[in-house]
Structures are given as C-alpha cells and as structure tokens.
Coordinates of C-alpha atoms and ligand atoms in Angstrom, one line a residue:
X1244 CA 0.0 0.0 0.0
X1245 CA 1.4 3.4 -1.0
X1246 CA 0.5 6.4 1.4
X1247 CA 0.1 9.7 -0.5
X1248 CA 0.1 12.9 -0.2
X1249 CA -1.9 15.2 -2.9
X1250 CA -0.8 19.1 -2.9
X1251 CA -3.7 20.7 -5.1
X1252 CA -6.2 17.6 -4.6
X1253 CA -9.3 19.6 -6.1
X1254 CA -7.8 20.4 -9.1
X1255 CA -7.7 19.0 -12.8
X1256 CA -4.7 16.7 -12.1
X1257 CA -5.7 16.2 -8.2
X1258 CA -9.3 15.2 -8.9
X1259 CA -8.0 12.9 -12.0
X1260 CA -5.1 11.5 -9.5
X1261 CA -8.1 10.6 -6.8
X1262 CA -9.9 9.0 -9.5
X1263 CA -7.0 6.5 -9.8
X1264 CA -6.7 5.9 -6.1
X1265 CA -10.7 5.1 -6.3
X1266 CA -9.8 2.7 -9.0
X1267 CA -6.9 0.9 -7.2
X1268 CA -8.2 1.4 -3.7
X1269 CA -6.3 -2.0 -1.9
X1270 CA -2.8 0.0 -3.9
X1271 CA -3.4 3.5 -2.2
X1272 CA -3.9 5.5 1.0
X1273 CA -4.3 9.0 1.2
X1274 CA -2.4 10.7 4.0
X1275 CA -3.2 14.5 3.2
X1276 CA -5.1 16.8 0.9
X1277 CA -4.4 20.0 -0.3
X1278 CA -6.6 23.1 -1.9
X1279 CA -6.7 26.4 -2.6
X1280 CA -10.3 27.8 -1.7
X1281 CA -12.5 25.0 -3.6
X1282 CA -14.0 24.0 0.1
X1283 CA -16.4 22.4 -0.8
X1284 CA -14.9 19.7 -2.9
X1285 CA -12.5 19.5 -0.2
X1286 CA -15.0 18.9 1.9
X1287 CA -16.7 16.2 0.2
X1288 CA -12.8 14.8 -0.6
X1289 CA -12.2 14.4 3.1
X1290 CA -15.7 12.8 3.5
X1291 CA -14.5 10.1 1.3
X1292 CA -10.9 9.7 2.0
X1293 CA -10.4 10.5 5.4
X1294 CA -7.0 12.0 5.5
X1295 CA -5.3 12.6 8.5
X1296 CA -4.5 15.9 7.3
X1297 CA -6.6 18.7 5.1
X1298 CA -5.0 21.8 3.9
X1299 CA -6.4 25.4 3.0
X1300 CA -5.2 28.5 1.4
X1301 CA -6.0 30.2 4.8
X1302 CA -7.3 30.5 8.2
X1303 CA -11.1 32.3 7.4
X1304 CA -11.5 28.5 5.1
X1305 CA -9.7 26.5 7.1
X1306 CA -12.7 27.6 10.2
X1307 CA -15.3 27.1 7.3
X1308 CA -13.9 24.0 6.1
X1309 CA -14.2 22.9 9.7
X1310 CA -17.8 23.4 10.2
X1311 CA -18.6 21.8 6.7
X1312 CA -17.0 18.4 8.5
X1313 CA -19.2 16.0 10.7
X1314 CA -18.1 16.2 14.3
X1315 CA -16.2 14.0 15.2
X1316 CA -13.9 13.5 12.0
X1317 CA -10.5 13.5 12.9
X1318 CA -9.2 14.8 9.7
X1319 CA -6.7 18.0 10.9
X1320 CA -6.9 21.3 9.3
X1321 CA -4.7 23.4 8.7
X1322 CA -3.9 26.7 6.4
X1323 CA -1.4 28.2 4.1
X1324 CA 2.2 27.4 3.4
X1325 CA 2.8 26.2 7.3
X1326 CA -0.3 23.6 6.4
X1327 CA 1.4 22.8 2.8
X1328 CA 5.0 22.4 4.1
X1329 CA 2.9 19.7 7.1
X1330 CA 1.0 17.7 4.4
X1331 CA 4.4 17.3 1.9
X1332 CA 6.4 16.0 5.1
X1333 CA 4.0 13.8 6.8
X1334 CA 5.9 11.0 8.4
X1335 CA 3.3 8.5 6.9
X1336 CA 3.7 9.9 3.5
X1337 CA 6.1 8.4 1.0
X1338 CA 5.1 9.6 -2.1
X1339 CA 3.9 13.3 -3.0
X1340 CA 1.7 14.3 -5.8
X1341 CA 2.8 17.6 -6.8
X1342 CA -0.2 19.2 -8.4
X1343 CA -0.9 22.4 -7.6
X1344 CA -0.6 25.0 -10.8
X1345 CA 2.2 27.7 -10.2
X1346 CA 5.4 28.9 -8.6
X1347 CA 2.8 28.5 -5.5
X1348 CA 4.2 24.4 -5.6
X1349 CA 7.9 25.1 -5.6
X1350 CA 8.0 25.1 -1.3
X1351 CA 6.1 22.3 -0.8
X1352 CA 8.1 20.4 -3.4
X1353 CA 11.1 21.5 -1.8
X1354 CA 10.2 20.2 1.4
X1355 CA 8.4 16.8 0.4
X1356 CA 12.1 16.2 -1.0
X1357 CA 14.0 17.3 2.2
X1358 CA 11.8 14.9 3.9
X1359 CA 12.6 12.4 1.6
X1360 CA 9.3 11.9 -0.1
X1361 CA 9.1 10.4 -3.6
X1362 CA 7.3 12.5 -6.2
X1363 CA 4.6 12.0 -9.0
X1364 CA 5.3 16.0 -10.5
X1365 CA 2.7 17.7 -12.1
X1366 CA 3.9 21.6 -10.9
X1367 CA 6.2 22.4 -13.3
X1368 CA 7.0 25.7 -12.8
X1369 CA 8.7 24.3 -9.8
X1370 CA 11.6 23.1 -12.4
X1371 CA 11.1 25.8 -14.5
X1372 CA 12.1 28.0 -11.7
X1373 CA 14.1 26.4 -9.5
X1374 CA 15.4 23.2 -12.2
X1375 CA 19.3 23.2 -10.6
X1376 CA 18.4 23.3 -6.9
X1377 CA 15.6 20.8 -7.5
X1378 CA 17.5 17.9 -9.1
X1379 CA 20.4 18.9 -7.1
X1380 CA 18.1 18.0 -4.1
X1381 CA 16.4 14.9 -5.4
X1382 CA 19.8 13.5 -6.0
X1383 CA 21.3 14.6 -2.8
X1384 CA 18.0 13.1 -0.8
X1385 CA 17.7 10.0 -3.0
X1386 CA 14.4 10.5 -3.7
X1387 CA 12.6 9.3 -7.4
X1388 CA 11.2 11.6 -8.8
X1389 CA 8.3 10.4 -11.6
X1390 CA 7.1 12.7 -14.3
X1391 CA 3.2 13.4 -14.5
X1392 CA 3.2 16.1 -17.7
X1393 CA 2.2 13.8 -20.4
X1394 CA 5.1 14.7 -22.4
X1395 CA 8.2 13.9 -20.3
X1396 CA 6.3 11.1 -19.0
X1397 CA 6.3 10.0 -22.9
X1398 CA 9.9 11.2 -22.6
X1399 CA 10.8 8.8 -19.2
X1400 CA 8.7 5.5 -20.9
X1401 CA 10.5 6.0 -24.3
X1402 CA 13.8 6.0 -22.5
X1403 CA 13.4 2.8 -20.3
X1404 CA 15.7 0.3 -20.7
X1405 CA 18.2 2.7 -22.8
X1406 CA 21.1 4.5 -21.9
X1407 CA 20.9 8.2 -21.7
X1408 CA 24.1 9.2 -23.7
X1409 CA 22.8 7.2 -26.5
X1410 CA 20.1 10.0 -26.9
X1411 CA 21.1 12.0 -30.0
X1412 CA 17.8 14.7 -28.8
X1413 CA 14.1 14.8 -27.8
X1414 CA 11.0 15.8 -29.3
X1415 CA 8.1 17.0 -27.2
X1416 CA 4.9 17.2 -29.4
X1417 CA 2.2 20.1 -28.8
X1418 CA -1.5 20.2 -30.0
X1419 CA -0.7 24.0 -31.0
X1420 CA -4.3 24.8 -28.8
X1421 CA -7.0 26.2 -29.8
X1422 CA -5.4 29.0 -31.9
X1423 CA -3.4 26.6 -34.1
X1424 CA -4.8 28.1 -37.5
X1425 CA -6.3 31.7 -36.3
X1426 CA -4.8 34.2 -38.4
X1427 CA -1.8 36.3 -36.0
X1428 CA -3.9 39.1 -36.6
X1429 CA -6.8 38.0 -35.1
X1430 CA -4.8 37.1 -32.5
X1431 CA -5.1 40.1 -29.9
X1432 CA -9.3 39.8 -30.5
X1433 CA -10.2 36.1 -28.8
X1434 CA -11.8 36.5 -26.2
X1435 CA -11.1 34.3 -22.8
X1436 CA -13.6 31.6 -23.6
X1437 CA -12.0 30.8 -27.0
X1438 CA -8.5 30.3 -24.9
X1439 CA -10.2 27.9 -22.5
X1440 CA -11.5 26.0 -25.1
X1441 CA -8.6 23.5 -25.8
X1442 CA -9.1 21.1 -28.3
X1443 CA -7.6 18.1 -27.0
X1444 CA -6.9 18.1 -23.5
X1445 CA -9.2 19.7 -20.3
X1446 CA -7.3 20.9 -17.9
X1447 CA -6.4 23.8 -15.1
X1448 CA -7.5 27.5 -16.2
X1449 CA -3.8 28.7 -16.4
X1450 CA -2.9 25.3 -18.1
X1451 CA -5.1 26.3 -20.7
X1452 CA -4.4 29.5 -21.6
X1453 CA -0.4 28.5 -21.5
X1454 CA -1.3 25.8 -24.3
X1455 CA -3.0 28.5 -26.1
X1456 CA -0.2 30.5 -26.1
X1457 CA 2.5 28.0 -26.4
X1458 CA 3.9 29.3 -22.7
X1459 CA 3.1 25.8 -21.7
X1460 CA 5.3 23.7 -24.1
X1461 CA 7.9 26.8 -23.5
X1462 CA 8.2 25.7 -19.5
X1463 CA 7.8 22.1 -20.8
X1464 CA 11.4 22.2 -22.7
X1465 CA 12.4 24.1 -19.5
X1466 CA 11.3 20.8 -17.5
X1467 CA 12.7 18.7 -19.9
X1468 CA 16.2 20.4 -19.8
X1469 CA 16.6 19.6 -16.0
X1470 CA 14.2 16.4 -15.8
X1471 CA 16.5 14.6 -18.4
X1472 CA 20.2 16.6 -18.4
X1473 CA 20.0 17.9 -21.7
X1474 CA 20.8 21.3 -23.5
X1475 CA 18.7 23.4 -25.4
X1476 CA 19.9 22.7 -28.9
X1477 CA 18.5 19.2 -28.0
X1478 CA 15.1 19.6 -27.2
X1479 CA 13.0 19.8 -30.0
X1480 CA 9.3 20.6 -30.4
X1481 CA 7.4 19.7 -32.8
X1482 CA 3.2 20.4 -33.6
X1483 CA 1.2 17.7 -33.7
X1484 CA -2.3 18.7 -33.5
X1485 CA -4.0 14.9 -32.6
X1486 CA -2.0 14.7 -29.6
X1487 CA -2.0 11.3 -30.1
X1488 CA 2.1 10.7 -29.9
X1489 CA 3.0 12.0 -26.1
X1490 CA 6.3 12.5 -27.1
X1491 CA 9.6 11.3 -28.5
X1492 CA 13.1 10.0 -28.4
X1493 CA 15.6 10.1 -30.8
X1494 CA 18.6 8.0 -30.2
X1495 CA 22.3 8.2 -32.0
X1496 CA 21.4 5.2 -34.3
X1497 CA 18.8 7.4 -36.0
X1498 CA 16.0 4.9 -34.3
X1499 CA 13.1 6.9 -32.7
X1500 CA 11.1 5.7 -30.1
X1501 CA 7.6 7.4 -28.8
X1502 CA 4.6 6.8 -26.5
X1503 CA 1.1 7.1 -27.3
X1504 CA -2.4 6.7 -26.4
X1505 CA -5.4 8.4 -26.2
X1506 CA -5.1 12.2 -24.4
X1507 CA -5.9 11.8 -21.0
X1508 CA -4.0 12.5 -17.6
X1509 CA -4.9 9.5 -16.1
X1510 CA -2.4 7.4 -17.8
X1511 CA 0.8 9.3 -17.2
X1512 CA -0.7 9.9 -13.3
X1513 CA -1.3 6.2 -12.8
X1514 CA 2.2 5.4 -14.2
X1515 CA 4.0 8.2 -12.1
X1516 CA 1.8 6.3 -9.3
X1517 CA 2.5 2.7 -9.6
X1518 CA 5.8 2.5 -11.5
X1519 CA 7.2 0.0 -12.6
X1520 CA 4.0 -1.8 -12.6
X1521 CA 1.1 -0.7 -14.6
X1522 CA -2.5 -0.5 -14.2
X1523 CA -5.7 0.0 -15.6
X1524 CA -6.2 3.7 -15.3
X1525 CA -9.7 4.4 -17.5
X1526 CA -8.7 5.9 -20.4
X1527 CA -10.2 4.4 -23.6
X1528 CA -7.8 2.3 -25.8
X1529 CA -6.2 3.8 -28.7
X1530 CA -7.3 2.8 -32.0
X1531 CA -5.2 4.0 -34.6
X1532 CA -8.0 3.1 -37.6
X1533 CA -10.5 5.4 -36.2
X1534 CA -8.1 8.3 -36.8
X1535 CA -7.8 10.2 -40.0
X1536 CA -4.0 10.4 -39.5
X1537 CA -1.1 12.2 -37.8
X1538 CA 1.1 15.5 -38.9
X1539 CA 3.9 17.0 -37.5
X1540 CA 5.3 20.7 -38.4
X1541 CA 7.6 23.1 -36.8
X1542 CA 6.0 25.6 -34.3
X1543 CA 5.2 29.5 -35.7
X1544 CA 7.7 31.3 -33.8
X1545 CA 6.0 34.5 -34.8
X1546 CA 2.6 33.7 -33.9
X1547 CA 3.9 31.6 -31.0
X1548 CA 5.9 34.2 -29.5
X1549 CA 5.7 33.1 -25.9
X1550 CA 7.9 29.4 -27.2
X1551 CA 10.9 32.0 -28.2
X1552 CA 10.5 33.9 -24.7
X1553 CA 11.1 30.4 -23.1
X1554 CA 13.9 29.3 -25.2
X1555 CA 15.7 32.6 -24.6
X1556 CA 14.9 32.2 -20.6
X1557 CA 16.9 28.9 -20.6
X1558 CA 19.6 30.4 -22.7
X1559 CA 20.1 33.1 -20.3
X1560 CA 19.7 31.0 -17.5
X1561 CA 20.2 32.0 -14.0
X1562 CA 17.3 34.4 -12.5
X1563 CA 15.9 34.7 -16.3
X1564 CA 13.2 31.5 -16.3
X1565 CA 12.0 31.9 -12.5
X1566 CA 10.8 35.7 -13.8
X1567 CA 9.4 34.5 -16.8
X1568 CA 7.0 32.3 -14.7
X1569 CA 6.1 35.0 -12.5
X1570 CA 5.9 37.5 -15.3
X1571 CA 3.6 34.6 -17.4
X1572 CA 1.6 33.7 -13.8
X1573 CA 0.4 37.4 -13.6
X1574 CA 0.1 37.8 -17.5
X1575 CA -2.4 35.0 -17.2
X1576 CA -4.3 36.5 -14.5
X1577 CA -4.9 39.6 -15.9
X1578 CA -5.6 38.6 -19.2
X1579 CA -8.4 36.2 -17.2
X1580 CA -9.7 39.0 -15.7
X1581 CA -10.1 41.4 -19.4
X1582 CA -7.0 43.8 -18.0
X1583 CA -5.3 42.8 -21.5
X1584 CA -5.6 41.1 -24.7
X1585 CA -4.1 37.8 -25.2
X1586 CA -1.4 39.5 -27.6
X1587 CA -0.3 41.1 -24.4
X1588 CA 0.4 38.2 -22.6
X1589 CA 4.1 37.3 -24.6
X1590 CA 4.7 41.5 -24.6
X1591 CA 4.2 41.7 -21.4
X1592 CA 6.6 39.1 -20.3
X1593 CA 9.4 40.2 -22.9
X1594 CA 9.1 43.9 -21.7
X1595 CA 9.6 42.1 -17.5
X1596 CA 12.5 39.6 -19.2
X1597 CA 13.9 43.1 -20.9
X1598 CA 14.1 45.1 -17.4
X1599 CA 15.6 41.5 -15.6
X1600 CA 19.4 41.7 -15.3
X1601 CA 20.0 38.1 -14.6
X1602 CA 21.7 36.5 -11.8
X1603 CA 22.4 33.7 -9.6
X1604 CA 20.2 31.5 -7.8
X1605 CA 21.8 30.0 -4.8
X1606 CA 18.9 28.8 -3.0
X1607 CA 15.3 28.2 -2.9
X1608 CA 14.8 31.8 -1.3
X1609 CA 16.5 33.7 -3.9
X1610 CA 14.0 31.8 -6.1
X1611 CA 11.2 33.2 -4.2
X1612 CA 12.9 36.5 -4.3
X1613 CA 13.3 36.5 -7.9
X1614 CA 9.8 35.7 -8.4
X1615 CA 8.3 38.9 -6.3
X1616 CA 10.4 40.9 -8.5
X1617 CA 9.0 39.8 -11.7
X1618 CA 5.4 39.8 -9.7
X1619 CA 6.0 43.6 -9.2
X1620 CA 7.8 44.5 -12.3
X1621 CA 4.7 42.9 -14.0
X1622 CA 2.4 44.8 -12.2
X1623 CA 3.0 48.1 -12.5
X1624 CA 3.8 47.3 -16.5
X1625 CA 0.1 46.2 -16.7
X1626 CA -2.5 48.6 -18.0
X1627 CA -4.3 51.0 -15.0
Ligands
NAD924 P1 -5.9 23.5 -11.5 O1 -6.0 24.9 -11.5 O2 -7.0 22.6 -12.0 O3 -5.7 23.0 -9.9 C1 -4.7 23.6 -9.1 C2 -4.8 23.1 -7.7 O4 -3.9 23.8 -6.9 C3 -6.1 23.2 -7.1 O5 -6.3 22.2 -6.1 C4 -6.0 24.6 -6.3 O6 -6.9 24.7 -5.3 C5 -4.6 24.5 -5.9 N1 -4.0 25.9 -5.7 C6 -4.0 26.9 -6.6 N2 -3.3 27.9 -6.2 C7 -2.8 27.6 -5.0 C8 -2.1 28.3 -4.0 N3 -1.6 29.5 -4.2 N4 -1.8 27.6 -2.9 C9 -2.2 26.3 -2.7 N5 -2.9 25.6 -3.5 C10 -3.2 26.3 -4.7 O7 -4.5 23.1 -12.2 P2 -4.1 21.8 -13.0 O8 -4.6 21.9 -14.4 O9 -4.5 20.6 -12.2 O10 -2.6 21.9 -13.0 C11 -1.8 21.6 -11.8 C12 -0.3 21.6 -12.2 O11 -0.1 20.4 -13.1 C13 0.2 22.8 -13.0 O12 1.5 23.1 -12.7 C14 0.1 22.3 -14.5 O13 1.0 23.0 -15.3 C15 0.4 20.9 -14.3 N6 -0.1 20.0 -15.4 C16 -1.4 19.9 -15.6 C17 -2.0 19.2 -16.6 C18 -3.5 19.0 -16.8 O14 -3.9 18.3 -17.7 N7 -4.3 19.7 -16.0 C19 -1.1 18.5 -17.5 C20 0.3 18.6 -17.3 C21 0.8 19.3 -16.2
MG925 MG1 2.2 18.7 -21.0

C-alpha cells in the first residue's frame, strides 16, 4: 500500500489523480489533501478519504472547512504554506503528488524532498524556476522523482531500458491549442472563452491559456532540460495537432522511439503512481483506424511568440526563467480577468525579461525573491 500525499487535490490533475486511487483502492492510502479555496470539494474529498491531514489557502476557510466536516472527523486542518509544508512532510507519507498549478508548488516540493518523499510532479514551474536546486536535491535526498506532464512522462517510458548518452535529442509534441490556425492578426481579439477551449486536453485555467499561447510547451522544454540533463539545442518541439504521440526519443542510431495513447492525464498519473508496474487507469484504448491520420510541423515562432521567450529564458539562465514564470503567472491572471488582450500576454513578459538583469540562484529563497520581482515589475507594467 502506498500512502500519498496530494498538494492541489481539487484540481484537474488532483481530482484525475483521486480517480486512480478510487480505482486501485487495496494499492493506495491518502495521507493529506491540499486546496486552494474550492472547500467544498474539499470537503466532500475528506468525507471520502479520510486524510489525516486537510490543507487550506488560509485560516477564514480552514474555520469554514471545519464546520462543513461531521463532528467527530478526525481529519486536521490546517492553512497556508505552514499547512502545505505539514502535508508534503508527513511521516506516513512516502510519495507526494505535486499538483498544484504555479510557482505557488515550488516550497512544498522542496520540502516533500528534504523529507525524503518520492514524487509524481505535475507543478512544473517548480523546475522551471528552480530546475538546478531541485534535481540537485532529489539527488542529494535520494528521492525518485516520476514525471506526470504527459510529455516527459512519454519522454521517461521511451527511454526505459536505454542508456541516456545514447540520446542523439528529444521531441516533445504540442497540440498547437485552440489557436493553431487563427490568423496572428486576429490574434489580440479572442476572447477568454475561445482560450479555455482546448481542443484536445481539459485541464487547469492557467494550463489552458499557457497551451493557447505556447507558454506551456515553453516551460515544458524548461522541464525537460533539467528532468533529463540535456541542453537546449537538444530539445526539440514539434506540432502535432492529434496529440496522439505524447512524445519522442531520438537515439544516435537514428532509431526513434515514442509513447502514445489516447489524451488523457490518467495514464501518465497512474504510471508516475505505480511505477514500474502498470494498471488500468480508465482511459479508452487507442485505435489508430479510427483516426484520420497524424502531422507533425515546426512551431510558428511568430505567432507563437511566448515558445521564443522560453527558449531565450533557458539560454540566459540563472534568474531569467523563474521571472518569466512569474511575469507569465500574472500575464495570465490579468488577461483572465479582461485587463489585457491575449497578444499582451508574450509582450508583457518580454518587456519584464527586458528590465531583468539576470543572476544567480543560490537557494530556494532567492527563487522566491526572484519571483516577487518579476510579480512587481509585471504589475506596474500592466494597464491601469
Ligand atoms: P488546477 O487549477 O485545475 O488545480 C490547481 C490546484 O492547486 C487546485 O487544487 C487549487 O486549489 C490549488 N492551488 C492553486 N493555487 C494555490 C495556492 N496559491 N496555494 C495552494 N494551492 C493552490 O490546475 P491543474 O490543471 O490541475 O494543474 C496543476 C499543475 O499540473 C500545473 O502546474 C500544471 O502545469 C500541471 N499540469 C497539468 C496538466 C493538466 O492536464 N491539467 C497536465 C500537465 C501538467
Ligand atoms: Mg504537458
């Protein structure tokens, strides 16, 4: 029996990762629970699960979260990064599901490691902003560390049972969202709904608009740089609009191996979950003759230009990605909330990258320093 721990348990990955533990109930126990301010799924998550241990944004919903609970549950409640910090290290835990969406994950993570909890990693902006101090940890506290973004767990399954300097490069695949084929003109007109609608894949709000504007398979090569030890120039991407082929590796012989299946989160989750074993995890088989076929093309830099922001991020290094997250994080909000059109998502980042003189991150604080720059910088940039 594994005993987990699930930071961001109502969300899209959370509520997909609890759908696996319903599945394999004799394989899992759940030891904590995390959410933002969705109490009321919390609520009914507790209900079910019983953790020893629910977690809320802060101390107003944690005292509304309590009266929502029977008396007598023994479930604990607590609030904010104190609660989060309490559910990654839980002495019963030994495995953390990393899901909550933004830099907002990268302290928890941090301490689930310390603690020496394996992780299933969904959050990752926490290796897009912190990449060298993460895998500098996990190595140092021996922990495994699984990948749950479809694509590097593509990446991880394609590279099983081969040896890493025999890979010549990778190729992550992107559905190119929702905006694939919208003229770049018409880009700075859709409206908020037309970004949430993702063709392929449901997911997180801020998920969602990153696929729309290629942030997302930017911070994905970010992940992929420190998840698997490679440079830049090695990472490829490469559209594929069925999202049918998770990902690929290309190996010095010219062979290329790639995972696929039908696009749903459950299957990288339950793998992250229960490797090396695998399970049934619910999503429908993939039958290759009921598909009109598969392309591949390069990305549109140009009308993608949030993929070149990322690109230059890495290349700069340092400071540079962990205020590109920050800058993207409040982009995102305020684009959400009508303050600017979804053209001024990728100019409002480069203008934030432009004013950031890059420099060194010794330590999980300096991240978090970094990161409140970029917040601020952002904010005042944004429109009154
Ligand atoms: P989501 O918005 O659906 O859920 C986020 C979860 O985090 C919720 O439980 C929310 O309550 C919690 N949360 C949000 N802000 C918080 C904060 N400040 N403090 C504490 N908790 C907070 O997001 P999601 O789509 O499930 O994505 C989660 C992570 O997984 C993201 O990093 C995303 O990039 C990654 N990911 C998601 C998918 C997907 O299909 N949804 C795929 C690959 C990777
Ligand atoms: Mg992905």
């Amino acid at each position: 029996m594994k005993h987990l721990t699930i930071l961001g348990s109502t969300g899209s990955i959370g509520t997909s990762t609890l759908d696996i533990v319903v599945a394999h109930g004799e394989r899992f126990r759940v030891e904590a629970l995390t959410a933002g301010s969705n109490i009321e799924l919390l609520a009914a998550q507790v209900r079910r699960f019983s953790p020893r241990l629910a977690v809320v944004q802060n101390e107003e919903l944690a005292g509304e979260l309590r009266d929502m609970l029977p008396t007598g549950c023994s479930t604990e409640i607590m609030s904010g990064v104190e609660g989060l910090i309490a559910a990654a290290t839980l002495p019963e835990t030994e495995m953390v599901v990393a899901a909550i969406v933004g830099a907002a994950g990268l302290v928890p993570t941090a301490a689930a490691i310390k603690a020496g909890k394996d992780l299933a990693l969904a959050n990752k902006e926490t290796l897009v902003t912190a990449g060298h101090l993460i895998m500098d940890l996990v190595e140092r506290h021996e922990v495994r560390l699984y990948p749950v973004d479809s694509e590097h767990s593509a990446v991880f399954q394609s590279m099983e049972g081969h040896r890493s300097h025999d890979i010549s490069r990778i190729i992550l695949t992107a559905s190119g969202g929702p905006f694939l084929n919208t003229p770049t003109e018409m880009l700075q007109r859709v409206t908020v709904a037309d970004a949430l609608n993702h063709p392929n894949w449901s997911m997180g709000k801020k998920i969602s608009i990153d696929s729309a504007t290629m942030m997302n398979k930017g911070l994905e090569v970010i992940e992929a740089r420190w998840l698997f030890d490679l440079p830049a120039e090695r990472i490829a991407v490469n559209i594929h609009p069925q999202s049918i082929i998770h990902s690929m590796v290309e190996y010095v012989d010219g062979c290329v191996i790639a995972q696929l299946g039908t696009p749903d989160m459950k299957a990288p989750i339950a793998y992250a979950l229960t490797y090396p074993e695998r399970v049934p995890s619910g999503v429908k088989p993939l039958d290759l003759t009921e598909l009109s076929g598969l392309t591949f093309f390069k990305p549109d830099m140009e009308r993608f230009p949030c993929l070149g922001l990322a690109y230059r991020a890495l290349a700069e290094g340092e400071s540079m990605p962990a205020v590109m997250n920050a800058a993207n994080e409040v982009a995102v909000e305020a684009f959400l909330q009508g303050r600017i059109g979804f053209s001024g998502i990728a100019a409002l980042i480069e203008r934030v990258m432009e004013s950031h003189l890059p420099h060194d991150l010794g330590s999980i604080a300096d991240v978090l320093e970094a990161d409140v720059w970029s917040r601020t910088k952002t904010r005042e940039l944004l429109p009154a």
